[in-house]
Amino acid sequence: MEIAVRRNEGSDNKVVKLLMLLLGVKVAVILFLVFAVGLIFGPLFLLGGLGDIGAEWSKDTGSWPDGVEWQPVEEIPVHLMPHFKAAEEKYGIPWWVLASIAFKESSFRPTPTGPSNHTGELARGMMQFLPSTWKTYGVDGDGDGKADILNPIDSIYSAANYLAANKAANKGSIRDALWRYNQSDDYVNEILAIAEGYRLQEAWQRDGYGFPLPTTNPRYTGSFGDPRDGHSHGGVDIVCDYGTPLLAVVGGTIRHSTSPAGGNEIWIDAPDGMSYFYCHMSQYVARPGQRVSVGQTIGLAGSTGISSGPHLHFGIMVKGKWINPRPFLDKLLK
Ligand SMILES: [Zn+2]
């Protein structure tokens, strides 16, 4: 057995990583991270064809057939999504974890070659497998009869295969399985934080979430990150009339607070791990501790606190940090 250890210098803050992801920052930092893949040997097996799902990657040109140039992206390419999900179904590794690895390793680039590990072996392909690891875990994901390390679809199923074997060997722990992939706690934390972002982004597109105001055409007057009196604006501002009903964006449990800046503030602590925040309210409707459903009126808009006129300041907090709520809100109105 042979293990390649990679260290991800200077990028150990998972919250920052999640923020970057959700902020939509084009994360060029990926290009600076050192590549290699940890490896463990185990039984090799090949998949039968999984059928014709998603776009076909060309093994002749090493690219997607439409000729679209690769560039660093954090959004999961739509043509890969069915493969991430099918790989989850087959191997029991959550699709968002697989997608997070693909983002972290290559920004979904089909055919990168990373730096060598200590044996001089080069990591290859979207999931940055070492060829020696691939020999053991590489599978034919797209059903063309060949397990190709440079085929991104094959690499998705192969990473799932690898993680499933290591998960089984580590008491079912996905964290331990990821640690085998690259023996660094920073790496594991980052992968899981990015994965959580992917999971949430999809959750936000599904039923169970709604816009916080009764409008489909919101007018934003403040953006996340705007400079405000020596701090950074922690949410977005949406203009609305005084007394407009403020709607629960998701079901959850209500909290109240007040502050000189926010005036009357209300929070929804949601099962998705996020706290959704509304402030400057003229009036509370939902009581502290009350369980509310999506779309329920929890308060009325106003201009309490530091505010130049009636509006909703809306924020999302995860693990004590504000994240940009705009991607969430935009997806709700798509
Ligand atoms: Zn604001």
Tab-separated table of C-alpha atoms and ligand atoms in Angstrom:
chain	number	residue	atom	x	y	z
A	1	MET	CA	0.000	0.000	0.000
A	2	GLU	CA	1.162	3.442	-0.803
A	3	ILE	CA	-0.284	6.735	0.289
A	4	ALA	CA	0.224	10.104	-1.311
A	5	VAL	CA	-0.338	12.911	1.146
A	6	ARG	CA	-1.384	16.264	-0.130
A	7	ARG	CA	-1.479	19.389	1.942
A	8	ASN	CA	-3.755	22.237	1.024
A	9	GLU	CA	-1.786	25.207	2.234
A	10	GLY	CA	-3.657	28.295	3.255
A	11	SER	CA	-7.153	27.123	2.536
A	12	ASP	CA	-8.311	25.522	5.725
A	13	ASN	CA	-11.338	27.663	6.468
A	14	LYS	CA	-14.363	25.660	5.418
A	15	VAL	CA	-16.757	28.501	6.077
A	16	VAL	CA	-14.740	30.747	3.803
A	17	LYS	CA	-14.811	27.984	1.192
A	18	LEU	CA	-18.559	27.649	1.483
A	19	LEU	CA	-18.891	31.402	1.271
A	20	MET	CA	-16.774	31.524	-1.830
A	21	LEU	CA	-18.891	28.826	-3.382
A	22	LEU	CA	-22.173	30.456	-2.532
A	23	LEU	CA	-20.923	33.899	-3.449
A	24	GLY	CA	-20.326	32.647	-6.910
A	25	VAL	CA	-16.658	33.636	-6.803
A	26	LYS	CA	-14.770	32.045	-9.650
A	27	VAL	CA	-12.411	30.144	-7.477
A	28	ALA	CA	-9.077	30.366	-9.189
A	29	VAL	CA	-7.440	29.188	-5.994
A	30	ILE	CA	-8.098	25.625	-7.135
A	31	LEU	CA	-5.339	26.059	-9.662
A	32	PHE	CA	-2.831	26.711	-6.918
A	33	LEU	CA	-3.597	23.682	-4.849
A	34	VAL	CA	-1.213	20.801	-5.020
A	35	PHE	CA	-2.571	17.678	-6.647
A	36	ALA	CA	-2.093	14.055	-5.769
A	37	VAL	CA	-4.370	11.278	-4.683
A	38	GLY	CA	-4.092	8.954	-1.725
A	39	LEU	CA	-4.477	5.344	-2.589
A	40	ILE	CA	-5.348	1.988	-1.211
A	41	PHE	CA	-5.548	-1.205	-3.135
A	42	GLY	CA	-8.573	-3.444	-3.206
A	43	PRO	CA	-10.563	-5.616	-5.594
A	44	LEU	CA	-11.010	-4.372	-9.110
A	45	PHE	CA	-14.292	-4.771	-10.803
A	46	LEU	CA	-15.840	-3.350	-13.887
A	47	LEU	CA	-19.295	-1.990	-14.242
A	48	GLY	CA	-21.550	-3.089	-16.965
A	49	GLY	CA	-22.885	-0.270	-19.091
A	50	LEU	CA	-24.943	2.207	-17.168
A	51	GLY	CA	-26.761	3.278	-20.253
A	52	ASP	CA	-26.865	6.475	-22.150
A	53	ILE	CA	-27.155	9.209	-19.556
A	54	GLY	CA	-25.894	12.713	-19.970
A	55	ALA	CA	-23.594	13.984	-22.659
A	56	GLU	CA	-20.967	11.796	-24.273
A	57	TRP	CA	-17.407	12.641	-23.549
A	58	SER	CA	-15.095	12.063	-26.500
A	59	LYS	CA	-12.165	9.842	-25.689
A	60	ASP	CA	-10.661	10.767	-29.055
A	61	THR	CA	-10.397	14.465	-28.373
A	62	GLY	CA	-10.427	14.365	-24.573
A	63	SER	CA	-13.137	16.970	-24.533
A	64	TRP	CA	-16.849	17.514	-24.582
A	65	PRO	CA	-18.252	17.224	-28.090
A	66	ASP	CA	-19.659	20.723	-28.234
A	67	GLY	CA	-16.101	22.013	-28.032
A	68	VAL	CA	-16.824	24.312	-25.123
A	69	GLU	CA	-13.571	25.431	-23.594
A	70	TRP	CA	-13.088	24.453	-20.022
A	71	GLN	CA	-12.844	27.224	-17.475
A	72	PRO	CA	-12.799	27.187	-13.706
A	73	VAL	CA	-16.354	26.726	-12.497
A	74	GLU	CA	-18.027	25.991	-9.220
A	75	GLU	CA	-21.440	25.186	-10.684
A	76	ILE	CA	-21.869	21.496	-11.394
A	77	PRO	CA	-21.995	21.045	-15.195
A	78	VAL	CA	-25.553	20.015	-16.008
A	79	HIS	CA	-24.441	17.121	-18.182
A	80	LEU	CA	-22.537	15.594	-15.254
A	81	MET	CA	-25.366	15.873	-12.751
A	82	PRO	CA	-27.126	12.628	-13.813
A	83	HIS	CA	-23.845	10.761	-13.433
A	84	PHE	CA	-23.171	12.084	-9.945
A	85	LYS	CA	-26.667	10.985	-8.958
A	86	ALA	CA	-26.429	7.587	-10.635
A	87	ALA	CA	-23.078	7.013	-8.933
A	88	GLU	CA	-24.699	7.801	-5.598
A	89	GLU	CA	-27.412	5.291	-6.321
A	90	LYS	CA	-24.917	2.608	-7.244
A	91	TYR	CA	-22.289	3.174	-4.548
A	92	GLY	CA	-24.128	4.994	-1.757
A	93	ILE	CA	-21.808	8.006	-1.770
A	94	PRO	CA	-23.838	11.256	-1.771
A	95	TRP	CA	-23.738	13.007	-5.127
A	96	TRP	CA	-22.871	16.307	-3.488
A	97	VAL	CA	-19.716	14.779	-1.994
A	98	LEU	CA	-18.661	13.419	-5.383
A	99	ALA	CA	-19.349	16.765	-7.047
A	100	SER	CA	-17.403	18.553	-4.337
A	101	ILE	CA	-14.370	16.359	-5.013
A	102	ALA	CA	-14.624	17.011	-8.749
A	103	PHE	CA	-14.775	20.738	-8.088
A	104	LYS	CA	-11.901	20.685	-5.636
A	105	GLU	CA	-9.679	18.418	-7.724
A	106	SER	CA	-10.174	19.930	-11.155
A	107	SER	CA	-13.042	22.456	-11.259
A	108	PHE	CA	-14.762	19.751	-13.337
A	109	ARG	CA	-12.017	19.913	-15.923
A	110	PRO	CA	-12.070	16.652	-17.904
A	111	THR	CA	-8.395	15.976	-18.434
A	112	PRO	CA	-6.000	17.797	-16.131
A	113	THR	CA	-2.713	16.291	-15.114
A	114	GLY	CA	-1.600	17.206	-11.633
A	115	PRO	CA	1.845	17.275	-10.062
A	116	SER	CA	3.432	13.964	-9.233
A	117	ASN	CA	3.352	12.331	-5.836
A	118	HIS	CA	6.493	11.206	-4.038
A	119	THR	CA	6.865	8.233	-6.378
A	120	GLY	CA	6.776	10.519	-9.403
A	121	GLU	CA	3.354	9.291	-10.424
A	122	LEU	CA	1.062	11.902	-11.993
A	123	ALA	CA	-2.533	12.348	-10.858
A	124	ARG	CA	-4.848	12.429	-13.840
A	125	GLY	CA	-8.366	13.257	-14.895
A	126	MET	CA	-11.278	15.115	-13.365
A	127	MET	CA	-11.018	13.273	-10.039
A	128	GLN	CA	-7.206	13.313	-10.044
A	129	PHE	CA	-6.645	9.579	-9.703
A	130	LEU	CA	-3.161	8.171	-9.611
A	131	PRO	CA	-2.893	5.512	-12.320
A	132	SER	CA	-1.918	2.908	-9.708
A	133	THR	CA	-5.102	3.636	-7.737
A	134	TRP	CA	-7.089	3.632	-10.943
A	135	LYS	CA	-5.866	0.100	-11.663
A	136	THR	CA	-7.678	-1.036	-8.580
A	137	TYR	CA	-10.720	1.208	-8.518
A	138	GLY	CA	-11.212	2.447	-12.052
A	139	VAL	CA	-14.563	1.409	-13.509
A	140	ASP	CA	-16.333	1.881	-16.811
A	141	GLY	CA	-19.012	4.408	-15.917
A	142	ASP	CA	-20.286	5.313	-19.366
A	143	GLY	CA	-20.546	1.772	-20.677
A	144	ASP	CA	-18.073	2.029	-23.537
A	145	GLY	CA	-16.289	-1.123	-22.364
A	146	LYS	CA	-13.256	0.683	-21.015
A	147	ALA	CA	-12.319	2.232	-17.683
A	148	ASP	CA	-10.571	5.404	-18.864
A	149	ILE	CA	-8.836	7.582	-16.279
A	150	LEU	CA	-9.332	10.645	-18.515
A	151	ASN	CA	-13.021	10.009	-19.024
A	152	PRO	CA	-14.816	12.256	-16.511
A	153	ILE	CA	-17.841	9.995	-16.363
A	154	ASP	CA	-15.693	6.956	-15.625
A	155	SER	CA	-13.864	8.998	-13.009
A	156	ILE	CA	-17.082	9.874	-11.169
A	157	TYR	CA	-18.094	6.235	-10.790
A	158	SER	CA	-14.530	5.253	-9.959
A	159	ALA	CA	-14.281	7.843	-7.177
A	160	ALA	CA	-17.607	6.592	-5.818
A	161	ASN	CA	-16.277	3.032	-6.017
A	162	TYR	CA	-13.105	4.028	-4.210
A	163	LEU	CA	-14.964	5.933	-1.492
A	164	ALA	CA	-17.513	3.143	-1.033
A	165	ALA	CA	-14.706	0.634	-0.454
A	166	ASN	CA	-13.018	2.931	2.030
A	167	LYS	CA	-16.281	3.851	3.686
A	168	ALA	CA	-17.005	0.173	4.228
A	169	ALA	CA	-13.475	-0.280	5.589
A	170	ASN	CA	-13.945	2.626	7.977
A	171	LYS	CA	-17.145	1.779	9.852
A	172	GLY	CA	-19.314	3.523	7.295
A	173	SER	CA	-17.776	6.930	7.884
A	174	ILE	CA	-17.746	9.166	4.832
A	175	ARG	CA	-15.331	11.463	6.652
A	176	ASP	CA	-12.832	8.643	7.151
A	177	ALA	CA	-13.332	7.523	3.564
A	178	LEU	CA	-12.550	11.035	2.353
A	179	TRP	CA	-9.510	11.139	4.575
A	180	ARG	CA	-8.154	8.125	2.703
A	181	TYR	CA	-8.634	10.025	-0.545
A	182	ASN	CA	-6.225	12.677	0.681
A	183	GLN	CA	-4.835	12.411	4.179
A	184	SER	CA	-5.548	15.912	5.386
A	185	ASP	CA	-8.242	17.091	7.774
A	186	ASP	CA	-8.265	20.435	5.982
A	187	TYR	CA	-9.036	18.659	2.738
A	188	VAL	CA	-11.851	16.650	4.285
A	189	ASN	CA	-13.379	19.720	5.935
A	190	GLU	CA	-13.224	21.672	2.710
A	191	ILE	CA	-14.765	18.865	0.668
A	192	LEU	CA	-17.616	18.494	3.145
A	193	ALA	CA	-18.236	22.264	3.293
A	194	ILE	CA	-18.385	22.555	-0.480
A	195	ALA	CA	-20.582	19.462	-0.597
A	196	GLU	CA	-22.983	21.063	1.858
A	197	GLY	CA	-23.216	24.057	-0.451
A	198	TYR	CA	-24.149	21.820	-3.372
A	199	ARG	CA	-26.716	19.996	-1.291
A	200	LEU	CA	-28.312	23.263	-0.209
A	201	GLN	CA	-28.263	24.812	-3.655
A	202	GLU	CA	-30.300	21.935	-4.938
A	203	ALA	CA	-32.565	21.906	-1.915
A	204	TRP	CA	-33.324	25.557	-2.571
A	205	GLN	CA	-34.589	24.727	-6.019
A	206	ARG	CA	-37.000	22.165	-4.728
A	207	ASP	CA	-40.322	22.539	-2.982
A	208	GLY	CA	-40.253	23.681	0.584
A	209	TYR	CA	-38.720	27.108	0.014
A	210	GLY	CA	-40.410	30.337	-0.970
A	211	PHE	CA	-39.608	34.001	-1.526
A	212	PRO	CA	-39.728	36.141	1.643
A	213	LEU	CA	-41.978	38.799	0.076
A	214	PRO	CA	-45.217	38.516	-1.912
A	215	THR	CA	-43.567	39.550	-5.175
A	216	THR	CA	-41.942	37.904	-8.159
A	217	ASN	CA	-40.175	41.079	-9.216
A	218	PRO	CA	-38.089	42.251	-6.262
A	219	ARG	CA	-36.120	45.496	-6.339
A	220	TYR	CA	-32.825	45.183	-4.490
A	221	THR	CA	-31.391	48.367	-2.979
A	222	GLY	CA	-28.531	46.779	-1.089
A	223	SER	CA	-26.211	43.903	-1.887
A	224	PHE	CA	-24.338	41.430	0.256
A	225	GLY	CA	-20.868	42.753	1.026
A	226	ASP	CA	-21.666	46.438	0.524
A	227	PRO	CA	-19.523	48.596	2.834
A	228	ARG	CA	-21.620	49.851	5.756
A	229	ASP	CA	-20.155	52.014	8.524
A	230	GLY	CA	-16.963	50.050	8.886
A	231	HIS	CA	-18.492	46.627	8.332
A	232	SER	CA	-19.687	44.554	5.450
A	233	HIS	CA	-23.418	44.369	4.697
A	234	GLY	CA	-24.473	40.913	5.852
A	235	GLY	CA	-27.543	40.507	3.666
A	236	VAL	CA	-29.618	42.049	0.907
A	237	ASP	CA	-32.154	44.855	1.049
A	238	ILE	CA	-35.407	44.594	-0.846
A	239	VAL	CA	-37.723	47.565	-1.143
A	240	CYS	CA	-41.327	47.034	-0.085
A	241	ASP	CA	-44.263	48.984	1.265
A	242	TYR	CA	-44.714	49.589	4.950
A	243	GLY	CA	-46.761	46.714	6.373
A	244	THR	CA	-46.009	44.224	3.597
A	245	PRO	CA	-46.318	40.655	4.937
A	246	LEU	CA	-42.937	39.002	5.421
A	247	LEU	CA	-43.185	35.350	4.507
A	248	ALA	CA	-41.316	32.383	5.925
A	249	VAL	CA	-38.828	31.257	3.261
A	250	VAL	CA	-38.833	27.785	4.800
A	251	GLY	CA	-40.470	25.918	7.645
A	252	GLY	CA	-38.682	26.207	10.962
A	253	THR	CA	-38.668	27.603	14.465
A	254	ILE	CA	-38.993	31.311	15.206
A	255	ARG	CA	-36.612	33.434	17.267
A	256	HIS	CA	-36.911	37.148	18.035
A	257	SER	CA	-34.164	39.685	18.612
A	258	THR	CA	-33.735	43.437	18.510
A	259	SER	CA	-30.729	45.620	17.808
A	260	PRO	CA	-30.043	49.327	17.232
A	261	ALA	CA	-29.223	48.602	13.572
A	262	GLY	CA	-31.805	45.932	12.767
A	263	GLY	CA	-34.688	47.166	14.885
A	264	ASN	CA	-37.239	44.408	15.158
A	265	GLU	CA	-35.552	41.217	13.995
A	266	ILE	CA	-36.900	37.713	13.444
A	267	TRP	CA	-35.116	34.463	12.672
A	268	ILE	CA	-36.216	31.131	11.290
A	269	ASP	CA	-33.995	28.291	12.449
A	270	ALA	CA	-34.499	25.710	9.730
A	271	PRO	CA	-33.854	21.967	9.541
A	272	ASP	CA	-31.392	22.621	6.695
A	273	GLY	CA	-28.948	24.026	9.245
A	274	MET	CA	-29.420	27.628	8.158
A	275	SER	CA	-30.863	30.537	10.097
A	276	TYR	CA	-32.904	32.916	7.946
A	277	PHE	CA	-32.998	36.500	9.182
A	278	TYR	CA	-35.405	39.387	8.591
A	279	CYS	CA	-35.144	42.817	10.169
A	280	HIS	CA	-36.440	46.422	10.230
A	281	MET	CA	-39.894	44.936	10.816
A	282	SER	CA	-42.719	47.198	11.959
A	283	GLN	CA	-44.428	44.322	13.718
A	284	TYR	CA	-43.947	40.705	14.778
A	285	VAL	CA	-46.552	38.150	13.762
A	286	ALA	CA	-44.953	34.785	14.630
A	287	ARG	CA	-44.093	34.219	18.285
A	288	PRO	CA	-40.729	33.031	19.641
A	289	GLY	CA	-40.564	29.241	19.591
A	290	GLN	CA	-43.453	29.007	17.139
A	291	ARG	CA	-43.127	26.453	14.339
A	292	VAL	CA	-43.930	28.061	11.022
A	293	SER	CA	-44.443	26.682	7.524
A	294	VAL	CA	-43.071	28.035	4.283
A	295	GLY	CA	-45.084	31.009	3.044
A	296	GLN	CA	-46.534	31.811	6.442
A	297	THR	CA	-46.537	35.490	7.467
A	298	ILE	CA	-44.043	35.957	10.291
A	299	GLY	CA	-43.945	39.745	10.504
A	300	LEU	CA	-44.740	43.009	8.742
A	301	ALA	CA	-42.237	45.165	6.894
A	302	GLY	CA	-41.169	48.470	8.342
A	303	SER	CA	-38.252	50.772	8.912
A	304	THR	CA	-37.157	50.143	12.499
A	305	GLY	CA	-33.464	50.340	13.368
A	306	ILE	CA	-31.049	52.094	11.023
A	307	SER	CA	-33.110	52.366	7.871
A	308	SER	CA	-33.952	55.100	5.399
A	309	GLY	CA	-37.351	53.724	4.478
A	310	PRO	CA	-39.487	50.598	4.574
A	311	HIS	CA	-37.620	47.571	3.246
A	312	LEU	CA	-36.750	44.014	4.110
A	313	HIS	CA	-33.190	43.267	5.059
A	314	PHE	CA	-32.845	39.541	4.530
A	315	GLY	CA	-29.858	37.440	5.601
A	316	ILE	CA	-28.796	33.806	5.838
A	317	MET	CA	-26.500	32.657	8.591
A	318	VAL	CA	-24.671	29.343	8.644
A	319	LYS	CA	-22.450	28.341	11.536
A	320	GLY	CA	-22.288	31.919	12.796
A	321	LYS	CA	-21.352	33.467	9.431
A	322	TRP	CA	-23.438	35.438	6.992
A	323	ILE	CA	-23.527	34.045	3.489
A	324	ASN	CA	-24.758	35.784	0.371
A	325	PRO	CA	-28.515	35.160	0.218
A	326	ARG	CA	-28.794	36.317	-3.387
A	327	PRO	CA	-28.153	32.925	-5.082
A	328	PHE	CA	-30.820	31.459	-2.804
A	329	LEU	CA	-33.328	34.192	-3.612
A	330	ASP	CA	-32.616	34.100	-7.347
A	331	LYS	CA	-33.194	30.354	-7.490
A	332	LEU	CA	-36.561	30.768	-5.809
A	333	LEU	CA	-37.788	32.999	-8.617
A	334	LYS	CA	-36.366	31.002	-11.523
B	1	ZN	ZN	-29.608	45.730	4.890
